Tab-separated table of C-alpha atoms in Angstrom:
chain	number	residue	atom	x	y	z
A	1	UNK	CA	-0.896	-143.073	49.240
A	2	UNK	CA	-2.399	-139.851	50.581
A	3	UNK	CA	-2.310	-139.301	54.268
A	4	UNK	CA	-4.223	-136.850	56.340
A	5	UNK	CA	-1.851	-134.735	58.412
A	6	UNK	CA	-2.210	-134.846	62.183
A	7	UNK	CA	-1.072	-131.681	63.912
A	8	UNK	CA	-0.044	-131.497	67.517
A	9	UNK	CA	-1.212	-128.571	69.614
A	10	UNK	CA	0.013	-128.970	73.178
A	11	UNK	CA	-1.858	-131.808	74.768
A	12	UNK	CA	-4.244	-132.134	71.860
A	13	UNK	CA	-4.128	-133.455	68.339
A	14	UNK	CA	-5.754	-131.574	65.480
A	15	UNK	CA	-6.936	-133.280	62.304
A	16	UNK	CA	-8.482	-131.270	59.495
A	17	UNK	CA	-10.130	-133.339	56.829
A	18	UNK	CA	-10.044	-131.287	53.628
A	19	UNK	CA	-10.810	-134.034	51.150
A	20	UNK	CA	-13.632	-136.474	50.789
A	21	UNK	CA	-12.733	-139.492	52.832
A	22	UNK	CA	-12.595	-142.685	50.880
A	23	UNK	CA	-12.533	-145.906	52.825
A	24	UNK	CA	-8.805	-146.660	52.816
A	25	UNK	CA	-7.935	-143.085	53.686
A	26	UNK	CA	-10.354	-143.248	56.625
A	27	UNK	CA	-8.839	-146.532	57.791
A	28	UNK	CA	-5.311	-145.180	57.620
A	29	UNK	CA	-6.405	-142.039	59.474
A	30	UNK	CA	-7.841	-144.222	62.199
A	31	UNK	CA	-4.597	-146.185	62.531
A	32	UNK	CA	-2.399	-143.057	62.400
A	33	UNK	CA	-4.477	-141.265	64.989
A	34	UNK	CA	-4.410	-144.110	67.464
A	35	UNK	CA	-0.652	-144.456	66.984
A	36	UNK	CA	-0.208	-140.745	67.491
A	37	UNK	CA	-2.321	-140.658	70.632
A	38	UNK	CA	-0.331	-143.527	72.033
A	39	UNK	CA	3.009	-141.946	71.125
A	40	UNK	CA	2.300	-138.432	72.383
A	41	UNK	CA	-0.032	-139.254	75.253
A	42	UNK	CA	-2.451	-136.651	73.944
A	43	UNK	CA	-5.497	-135.929	76.096
A	44	UNK	CA	-7.776	-134.844	73.306
A	45	UNK	CA	-8.317	-135.296	69.578
A	46	UNK	CA	-10.024	-132.619	67.547
A	47	UNK	CA	-11.366	-133.633	64.129
A	48	UNK	CA	-12.524	-130.837	61.860
A	49	UNK	CA	-14.928	-132.109	59.217
A	50	UNK	CA	-16.290	-128.755	58.050
A	51	UNK	CA	-15.137	-129.468	54.464
A	52	UNK	CA	-16.719	-132.892	54.352
A	53	UNK	CA	-19.978	-132.814	52.465
A	54	UNK	CA	-20.557	-136.519	51.894
A	55	UNK	CA	-20.701	-139.195	54.556
A	56	UNK	CA	-21.759	-142.804	54.556
A	57	UNK	CA	-22.297	-145.323	57.302
A	58	UNK	CA	-18.670	-146.454	57.048
A	59	UNK	CA	-17.361	-142.972	57.690
A	60	UNK	CA	-19.790	-142.629	60.590
A	61	UNK	CA	-18.528	-145.869	62.049
A	62	UNK	CA	-14.899	-144.812	61.647
A	63	UNK	CA	-15.602	-141.616	63.611
A	64	UNK	CA	-17.275	-143.668	66.322
A	65	UNK	CA	-14.384	-146.126	66.342
A	66	UNK	CA	-11.788	-143.385	66.642
A	67	UNK	CA	-13.659	-141.999	69.626
A	68	UNK	CA	-13.883	-145.388	71.325
A	69	UNK	CA	-10.223	-146.218	70.635
A	70	UNK	CA	-8.898	-142.897	71.896
A	71	UNK	CA	-11.132	-143.244	74.958
A	72	UNK	CA	-9.319	-146.501	75.765
A	73	UNK	CA	-6.083	-144.523	75.538
A	74	UNK	CA	-7.582	-141.882	77.862
A	75	UNK	CA	-8.163	-139.188	75.274
A	76	UNK	CA	-11.449	-137.540	74.308
A	77	UNK	CA	-12.508	-136.989	70.714
A	78	UNK	CA	-14.260	-133.843	69.574
A	79	UNK	CA	-15.762	-133.661	66.105
A	80	UNK	CA	-16.243	-130.070	64.975
A	81	UNK	CA	-17.862	-128.183	62.112
A	82	UNK	CA	-20.276	-130.810	60.916
A	83	UNK	CA	-22.487	-129.531	58.121
A	84	UNK	CA	-26.287	-129.695	58.531
A	85	UNK	CA	-26.718	-132.126	55.635
A	86	UNK	CA	-24.068	-134.406	57.084
A	87	UNK	CA	-25.703	-134.337	60.517
A	88	UNK	CA	-29.107	-135.197	59.058
A	89	UNK	CA	-27.613	-138.028	57.008
A	90	UNK	CA	-25.880	-139.551	60.027
A	91	UNK	CA	-29.076	-139.357	62.077
A	92	UNK	CA	-31.088	-140.946	59.279
A	93	UNK	CA	-28.477	-143.717	59.126
A	94	UNK	CA	-29.087	-144.253	62.818
A	95	UNK	CA	-25.580	-143.141	63.833
A	96	UNK	CA	-25.852	-140.624	66.641
A	97	UNK	CA	-22.106	-140.924	67.427
A	98	UNK	CA	-22.539	-141.597	71.113
A	99	UNK	CA	-19.355	-140.957	73.045
A	100	UNK	CA	-18.134	-138.381	70.543
A	101	UNK	CA	-18.064	-134.780	71.703
A	102	UNK	CA	-19.126	-132.188	69.189
A	103	UNK	CA	-18.630	-128.467	68.732
A	104	UNK	CA	-19.639	-125.896	66.176
A	105	UNK	CA	-16.141	-124.907	65.062
A	106	UNK	CA	-12.472	-125.494	65.884
A	107	UNK	CA	-12.367	-122.600	68.321
A	108	UNK	CA	-15.306	-123.889	70.371
A	109	UNK	CA	-13.870	-127.403	70.182
A	110	UNK	CA	-10.583	-126.183	71.647
A	111	UNK	CA	-12.446	-124.360	74.420
A	112	UNK	CA	-14.359	-127.547	75.159
A	113	UNK	CA	-11.160	-129.599	75.414
A	114	UNK	CA	-9.462	-126.938	77.530
A	115	UNK	CA	-12.437	-126.830	79.892
A	116	UNK	CA	-12.332	-130.585	80.199
A	117	UNK	CA	-8.608	-130.975	80.719
A	118	UNK	CA	-7.603	-127.514	81.854
A	119	UNK	CA	-6.595	-128.804	85.252
A	120	UNK	CA	-4.409	-131.534	83.721
A	121	UNK	CA	-2.699	-129.205	81.283
A	122	UNK	CA	0.600	-129.062	83.118
A	123	UNK	CA	0.697	-132.798	83.478
A	124	UNK	CA	0.040	-133.329	79.786
A	125	UNK	CA	2.592	-130.633	79.007
A	126	UNK	CA	5.214	-132.605	80.949
A	127	UNK	CA	4.399	-135.736	78.992
A	128	UNK	CA	4.729	-133.833	75.769
A	129	UNK	CA	8.138	-132.539	76.783
A	130	UNK	CA	9.267	-136.066	77.558
A	131	UNK	CA	8.156	-137.293	74.181
A	132	UNK	CA	10.208	-134.735	72.308
B	1	UNK	CA	-94.478	-137.685	21.102
B	2	UNK	CA	-93.230	-138.278	24.603
B	3	UNK	CA	-90.941	-141.157	23.624
B	4	UNK	CA	-88.857	-138.642	21.779
B	5	UNK	CA	-87.656	-137.065	24.976
B	6	UNK	CA	-84.428	-135.705	23.536
B	7	UNK	CA	-86.378	-134.007	20.796
B	8	UNK	CA	-88.820	-132.719	23.363
B	9	UNK	CA	-86.016	-131.162	25.400
B	10	UNK	CA	-84.560	-129.525	22.316
B	11	UNK	CA	-87.829	-127.996	21.169
B	12	UNK	CA	-88.785	-126.840	24.648
B	13	UNK	CA	-85.365	-125.512	25.533
B	14	UNK	CA	-86.531	-121.984	26.263
B	15	UNK	CA	-89.366	-123.223	28.441
B	16	UNK	CA	-87.019	-125.608	30.253
B	17	UNK	CA	-84.451	-122.920	30.905
B	18	UNK	CA	-87.084	-120.489	32.090
B	19	UNK	CA	-88.738	-123.048	34.353
B	20	UNK	CA	-85.421	-124.073	35.842
B	21	UNK	CA	-84.319	-120.527	36.407
B	22	UNK	CA	-87.589	-119.634	38.106
B	23	UNK	CA	-87.265	-122.720	40.304
B	24	UNK	CA	-83.785	-121.676	41.339
B	25	UNK	CA	-84.926	-118.153	42.095
B	26	UNK	CA	-87.813	-119.417	44.183
B	27	UNK	CA	-85.617	-121.842	46.102
B	28	UNK	CA	-84.737	-121.122	49.718
B	29	UNK	CA	-81.131	-121.987	48.974
B	30	UNK	CA	-80.711	-119.144	46.487
B	31	UNK	CA	-77.497	-117.349	47.371
B	32	UNK	CA	-77.826	-113.964	45.732
B	33	UNK	CA	-75.154	-112.747	48.164
B	34	UNK	CA	-72.580	-115.007	46.513
B	35	UNK	CA	-73.725	-114.821	42.905
B	36	UNK	CA	-75.857	-112.366	40.975
B	37	UNK	CA	-78.964	-113.580	39.192
B	38	UNK	CA	-77.412	-112.692	35.853
B	39	UNK	CA	-74.477	-114.949	36.556
B	40	UNK	CA	-76.818	-117.703	37.652
B	41	UNK	CA	-78.824	-117.333	34.491
B	42	UNK	CA	-75.677	-117.434	32.359
B	43	UNK	CA	-74.536	-120.611	34.114
B	44	UNK	CA	-77.918	-122.255	33.738
B	45	UNK	CA	-78.139	-121.278	30.105
B	46	UNK	CA	-74.685	-122.637	29.340
B	47	UNK	CA	-75.519	-125.969	30.908
B	48	UNK	CA	-78.936	-126.283	29.255
B	49	UNK	CA	-77.456	-125.350	25.888
B	50	UNK	CA	-74.744	-127.962	26.189
B	51	UNK	CA	-77.218	-130.570	27.375
B	52	UNK	CA	-79.758	-130.021	24.617
B	53	UNK	CA	-76.979	-129.943	22.051
B	54	UNK	CA	-75.447	-133.279	22.998
B	55	UNK	CA	-78.484	-135.275	24.058
B	56	UNK	CA	-80.203	-137.649	21.639
B	57	UNK	CA	-82.366	-140.769	21.919
B	58	UNK	CA	-79.459	-143.230	22.089
B	59	UNK	CA	-77.154	-141.619	24.588
B	60	UNK	CA	-79.858	-140.636	27.041
B	61	UNK	CA	-79.745	-144.117	28.537
B	62	UNK	CA	-75.933	-144.122	28.619
B	63	UNK	CA	-74.996	-141.493	31.192
B	64	UNK	CA	-71.281	-142.318	30.939
B	65	UNK	CA	-71.201	-141.802	27.182
B	66	UNK	CA	-68.395	-139.567	25.986
B	67	UNK	CA	-71.052	-137.508	24.168
B	68	UNK	CA	-71.626	-135.746	27.478
B	69	UNK	CA	-68.001	-134.718	27.963
B	70	UNK	CA	-68.857	-131.126	27.173
B	71	UNK	CA	-71.640	-131.131	29.753
B	72	UNK	CA	-69.338	-132.727	32.314
B	73	UNK	CA	-66.760	-130.065	31.679
B	74	UNK	CA	-69.219	-127.238	32.148
B	75	UNK	CA	-70.603	-128.901	35.270
B	76	UNK	CA	-67.110	-129.327	36.697
B	77	UNK	CA	-66.312	-125.664	36.026
B	78	UNK	CA	-69.490	-124.427	37.648
B	79	UNK	CA	-69.044	-126.697	40.665
B	80	UNK	CA	-65.384	-125.822	41.176
B	81	UNK	CA	-66.316	-122.155	41.035
B	82	UNK	CA	-69.074	-122.679	43.592
B	83	UNK	CA	-66.780	-124.622	45.906
B	84	UNK	CA	-64.334	-121.725	45.885
B	85	UNK	CA	-67.085	-119.141	46.386
B	86	UNK	CA	-68.246	-120.937	49.517
B	87	UNK	CA	-71.510	-122.543	48.432
B	88	UNK	CA	-72.585	-125.369	50.718
B	89	UNK	CA	-72.781	-128.921	49.347
B	90	UNK	CA	-76.565	-128.737	49.682
B	91	UNK	CA	-76.812	-125.578	47.606
B	92	UNK	CA	-74.514	-126.990	44.967
B	93	UNK	CA	-76.424	-130.261	44.843
B	94	UNK	CA	-79.796	-128.564	44.561
B	95	UNK	CA	-78.546	-126.680	41.519
B	96	UNK	CA	-78.485	-129.891	39.501
B	97	UNK	CA	-81.421	-131.572	41.248
B	98	UNK	CA	-83.699	-128.646	40.448
B	99	UNK	CA	-82.863	-129.167	36.772
B	100	UNK	CA	-84.005	-132.753	37.131
B	101	UNK	CA	-87.257	-131.624	38.714
B	102	UNK	CA	-87.861	-129.119	35.954
B	103	UNK	CA	-87.369	-131.733	33.259
B	104	UNK	CA	-89.682	-134.130	35.072
B	105	UNK	CA	-92.311	-131.365	35.395
B	106	UNK	CA	-92.008	-130.699	31.702
B	107	UNK	CA	-92.465	-134.386	30.945
B	108	UNK	CA	-95.524	-134.578	33.129
B	109	UNK	CA	-97.043	-131.523	31.468
B	110	UNK	CA	-96.533	-132.737	27.945
B	111	UNK	CA	-97.152	-136.454	28.251
B	112	UNK	CA	-99.541	-137.038	31.106
B	113	UNK	CA	-101.801	-139.173	28.907
B	114	UNK	CA	-99.384	-142.083	28.495
B	115	UNK	CA	-98.370	-143.161	31.991
B	116	UNK	CA	-96.225	-146.147	31.043
B	117	UNK	CA	-94.134	-144.063	28.686
B	118	UNK	CA	-93.972	-141.282	31.210
B	119	UNK	CA	-92.578	-143.651	33.814
B	120	UNK	CA	-89.962	-145.096	31.472
B	121	UNK	CA	-88.783	-141.712	30.241
B	122	UNK	CA	-88.684	-140.354	33.785
B	123	UNK	CA	-86.446	-143.215	34.762
B	124	UNK	CA	-84.038	-142.397	31.954
B	125	UNK	CA	-83.970	-138.722	32.853
B	126	UNK	CA	-83.473	-139.514	36.540
B	127	UNK	CA	-80.628	-141.845	35.747
B	128	UNK	CA	-78.879	-139.276	33.566
B	129	UNK	CA	-79.342	-136.378	35.944
B	130	UNK	CA	-78.273	-138.457	38.950
B	131	UNK	CA	-75.059	-139.137	37.147
B	132	UNK	CA	-74.615	-135.419	36.635
B	133	UNK	CA	-75.194	-134.918	40.348
B	134	UNK	CA	-72.513	-137.453	41.219
B	135	UNK	CA	-70.060	-135.625	38.993
B	136	UNK	CA	-71.019	-132.379	40.666
B	137	UNK	CA	-70.248	-133.853	44.054
B	138	UNK	CA	-66.970	-135.377	43.018
B	139	UNK	CA	-65.823	-132.069	41.625
B	140	UNK	CA	-67.096	-130.173	44.636
B	141	UNK	CA	-65.205	-132.363	47.084
B	142	UNK	CA	-62.100	-132.339	44.920
B	143	UNK	CA	-62.074	-128.553	44.810
B	144	UNK	CA	-62.515	-128.354	48.565
B	145	UNK	CA	-59.696	-130.830	49.067
B	146	UNK	CA	-57.442	-128.731	46.886
B	147	UNK	CA	-58.190	-125.751	49.083
B	148	UNK	CA	-57.383	-127.793	52.204
B	149	UNK	CA	-54.174	-129.106	50.686
B	150	UNK	CA	-53.025	-125.623	49.759
B	151	UNK	CA	-53.773	-124.367	53.252
B	152	UNK	CA	-51.871	-127.265	54.811
B	153	UNK	CA	-48.846	-126.416	52.712
B	154	UNK	CA	-49.077	-122.770	53.667
B	155	UNK	CA	-49.335	-123.643	57.337
B	156	UNK	CA	-46.311	-125.887	57.244
B	157	UNK	CA	-44.399	-123.193	55.376
B	158	UNK	CA	-45.043	-120.458	57.875
B	159	UNK	CA	-45.081	-122.513	61.041
B	160	UNK	CA	-41.398	-123.315	61.472
B	161	UNK	CA	-39.691	-120.058	62.314
B	162	UNK	CA	-36.335	-120.221	64.055
B	163	UNK	CA	-35.961	-117.311	66.451
B	164	UNK	CA	-32.755	-116.043	67.926
B	165	UNK	CA	-33.786	-115.236	71.487
B	166	UNK	CA	-30.316	-114.346	72.698
B	167	UNK	CA	-26.790	-114.235	71.420
B	168	UNK	CA	-26.021	-117.919	70.858
B	169	UNK	CA	-29.472	-119.161	71.847
B	170	UNK	CA	-32.074	-120.190	69.272
B	171	UNK	CA	-35.700	-121.019	69.941
B	172	UNK	CA	-37.931	-123.047	67.663
B	173	UNK	CA	-41.595	-123.069	68.628
B	174	UNK	CA	-43.310	-125.985	66.922
B	175	UNK	CA	-47.010	-125.462	66.263
B	176	UNK	CA	-49.118	-128.327	64.963
B	177	UNK	CA	-48.560	-132.008	64.435
B	178	UNK	CA	-45.015	-133.142	63.793
B	179	UNK	CA	-44.845	-135.629	60.927
B	180	UNK	CA	-41.833	-136.911	58.990
B	181	UNK	CA	-42.022	-134.277	56.271
B	182	UNK	CA	-42.253	-131.446	58.779
B	183	UNK	CA	-39.508	-132.847	60.958
B	184	UNK	CA	-37.248	-132.738	57.935
B	185	UNK	CA	-38.078	-129.056	57.319
B	186	UNK	CA	-37.739	-128.186	61.009
B	187	UNK	CA	-34.417	-129.984	61.270
B	188	UNK	CA	-32.958	-128.386	58.160
B	189	UNK	CA	-34.086	-124.900	59.196
B	190	UNK	CA	-32.725	-125.307	62.691
B	191	UNK	CA	-29.355	-126.761	61.686
B	192	UNK	CA	-28.837	-124.142	58.997
B	193	UNK	CA	-29.655	-121.389	61.464
B	194	UNK	CA	-27.214	-122.864	63.976
B	195	UNK	CA	-24.470	-122.629	61.364
B	196	UNK	CA	-25.514	-119.130	60.270
B	197	UNK	CA	-25.658	-117.655	63.754
B	198	UNK	CA	-23.002	-119.794	65.413
B	199	UNK	CA	-25.420	-120.584	68.223
B	200	UNK	CA	-24.570	-123.257	70.725
B	201	UNK	CA	-27.988	-123.799	72.304
B	202	UNK	CA	-31.294	-124.607	70.636
B	203	UNK	CA	-34.616	-124.709	72.455
B	204	UNK	CA	-37.356	-126.816	70.868
B	205	UNK	CA	-40.662	-125.630	72.282
B	206	UNK	CA	-43.434	-128.173	71.815
B	207	UNK	CA	-46.237	-126.399	73.683
B	208	UNK	CA	-48.031	-126.061	70.335
B	209	UNK	CA	-47.848	-129.750	69.518
B	210	UNK	CA	-51.287	-131.233	70.236
B	211	UNK	CA	-50.162	-134.786	70.906
B	212	UNK	CA	-46.919	-136.673	71.270
B	213	UNK	CA	-46.912	-140.313	70.244
B	214	UNK	CA	-43.929	-142.581	69.791
B	215	UNK	CA	-43.431	-141.404	66.213
B	216	UNK	CA	-43.423	-137.726	67.150
B	217	UNK	CA	-41.085	-138.506	70.036
B	218	UNK	CA	-38.749	-140.263	67.665
B	219	UNK	CA	-38.742	-137.240	65.386
B	220	UNK	CA	-37.920	-135.032	68.359
B	221	UNK	CA	-35.089	-137.335	69.409
B	222	UNK	CA	-33.732	-137.272	65.847
B	223	UNK	CA	-33.745	-133.491	65.799
B	224	UNK	CA	-32.007	-133.335	69.165
B	225	UNK	CA	-29.369	-135.857	68.051
B	226	UNK	CA	-28.712	-133.932	64.852
B	227	UNK	CA	-28.248	-130.698	66.801
B	228	UNK	CA	-25.858	-132.495	69.093
B	229	UNK	CA	-23.827	-133.708	66.111
B	230	UNK	CA	-23.531	-130.108	64.983
B	231	UNK	CA	-22.008	-129.283	68.353
B	232	UNK	CA	-24.946	-127.482	69.914
B	233	UNK	CA	-27.035	-128.388	72.942
B	234	UNK	CA	-30.729	-128.949	72.456
B	235	UNK	CA	-33.382	-128.426	75.103
B	236	UNK	CA	-36.993	-129.527	74.711
B	237	UNK	CA	-39.416	-127.223	76.475
B	238	UNK	CA	-43.142	-126.657	76.744
B	239	UNK	CA	-44.023	-130.155	77.869
B	240	UNK	CA	-47.594	-130.121	79.113
B	241	UNK	CA	-48.627	-132.440	81.962
B	242	UNK	CA	-50.715	-134.662	79.707
B	243	UNK	CA	-47.792	-135.010	77.303
B	244	UNK	CA	-45.509	-135.968	80.173
B	245	UNK	CA	-48.046	-138.648	81.087
B	246	UNK	CA	-48.239	-139.935	77.513
B	247	UNK	CA	-44.468	-140.069	77.201
B	248	UNK	CA	-44.116	-142.182	80.333
B	249	UNK	CA	-47.052	-144.434	79.449
B	250	UNK	CA	-45.600	-145.085	76.008
B	251	UNK	CA	-42.244	-145.907	77.574
B	252	UNK	CA	-40.375	-143.278	75.557
B	253	UNK	CA	-36.888	-142.708	76.906
B	254	UNK	CA	-36.027	-139.024	77.047
B	255	UNK	CA	-33.464	-139.337	79.817
B	256	UNK	CA	-30.581	-138.297	77.559
B	257	UNK	CA	-32.389	-135.130	76.567
B	258	UNK	CA	-32.725	-132.016	78.666
B	259	UNK	CA	-36.434	-131.304	79.074
B	260	UNK	CA	-38.028	-128.289	80.710
B	261	UNK	CA	-41.635	-127.513	81.491
B	262	UNK	CA	-41.690	-124.039	80.017
B	263	UNK	CA	-39.757	-121.913	77.577
B	264	UNK	CA	-38.856	-119.604	80.467
B	265	UNK	CA	-37.152	-122.342	82.438
B	266	UNK	CA	-35.405	-123.564	79.305
B	267	UNK	CA	-34.102	-120.058	78.739
B	268	UNK	CA	-32.931	-119.840	82.339
B	269	UNK	CA	-31.103	-123.148	81.903
B	270	UNK	CA	-29.575	-121.884	78.642
B	271	UNK	CA	-28.347	-118.754	80.427
B	272	UNK	CA	-26.789	-121.048	83.005
B	273	UNK	CA	-24.927	-122.954	80.285
B	274	UNK	CA	-23.736	-119.669	78.781
B	275	UNK	CA	-22.710	-118.504	82.258
B	276	UNK	CA	-25.030	-115.526	82.016
B	277	UNK	CA	-27.079	-114.099	84.843
B	278	UNK	CA	-30.117	-111.899	84.615
B	279	UNK	CA	-30.289	-109.247	87.299
B	280	UNK	CA	-32.920	-106.724	88.228
B	281	UNK	CA	-31.380	-103.286	88.162
B	282	UNK	CA	-31.783	-101.517	91.520
B	283	UNK	CA	-33.343	-98.206	90.611
B	284	UNK	CA	-31.395	-95.305	91.971
B	285	UNK	CA	-34.075	-93.136	93.593
B	286	UNK	CA	-31.828	-90.090	93.627
B	287	UNK	CA	-31.689	-90.110	89.853
B	288	UNK	CA	-35.385	-89.240	89.567
């Protein structure tokens, strides 16, 4: 079964979704991400959905779930690069993704996470070293 | 001979046309600024020709008969043209009513001796011509509505410009009522522009929105949420005092949205988010 790679960048995790998410893939991504956050003690998760052109309510819920789950594990989720059509669809579906941070592109998303956790960087860095 | 009214109209066509034309010329509502007398005469002639051609003793009492389709068509053309040229409803209506008068005059002239017949024939003519008048009005209003519809479309097309007021700051002044269809256009334009320019702040200025009800507020909230999903901040500005009152009275919750009274204060706030400051340059007097 396909898996979506999760990359580690310092205290943050980076996920780039390059394919259209079907339900099982989304579910496995959710499980993998939560595992990964737990294992690495990451402070932030960055999900790039700039290549996703189709969303449904399930996908919207998964994004919301990921955010809530990582929040429990003390990590913030940033969704970046959402396309206009996708944003309109989610709003029309009544999913405003409360609790999810958003940014225009990966670069801005990284800046956002750094601004948020800049002061904890060293701490997170230590954790990361321990995990290796 | 009066009971052969159709025949009478046919034989007296020239007299009818002439009488009608003179009546129109003498009328106070003559608009020779909008239409030349030659054009008027041509229109009148066309209609009278069509009428005298199609009318006969049977169909005169059936105003909806398909025999009159040609007349209806000509009437519709003339009326639509007049609606576009800016004739008033009164002027357009009198065009057809003066024809009725002329026919009735003609009847009275030629058959004054038999009053019962005269009355019956007049009734038929009135009935027929009234039907023509109704068609005239329907067409007139339809043409005007088409004009209004076209203008509405044009307004909604030109009234949603997205302006880049600063590097990374977009402004969207909304003028006019915000309905579902327009919200869709506004939202799409704004989101696309955010992607194109890579802006991180959008200012929705609603000083041109005449009234905010719960539906409009919901549309605004939708637009703000969509911008947020794209990763940009959205500020609503230009909230007039009466709109602030309405919003509170309707119990609309805008607490999660940044709202500013004027575009200027929204811009100042946006500068703050971008960590920009605007400074007055101290003029160096020695330089002059």
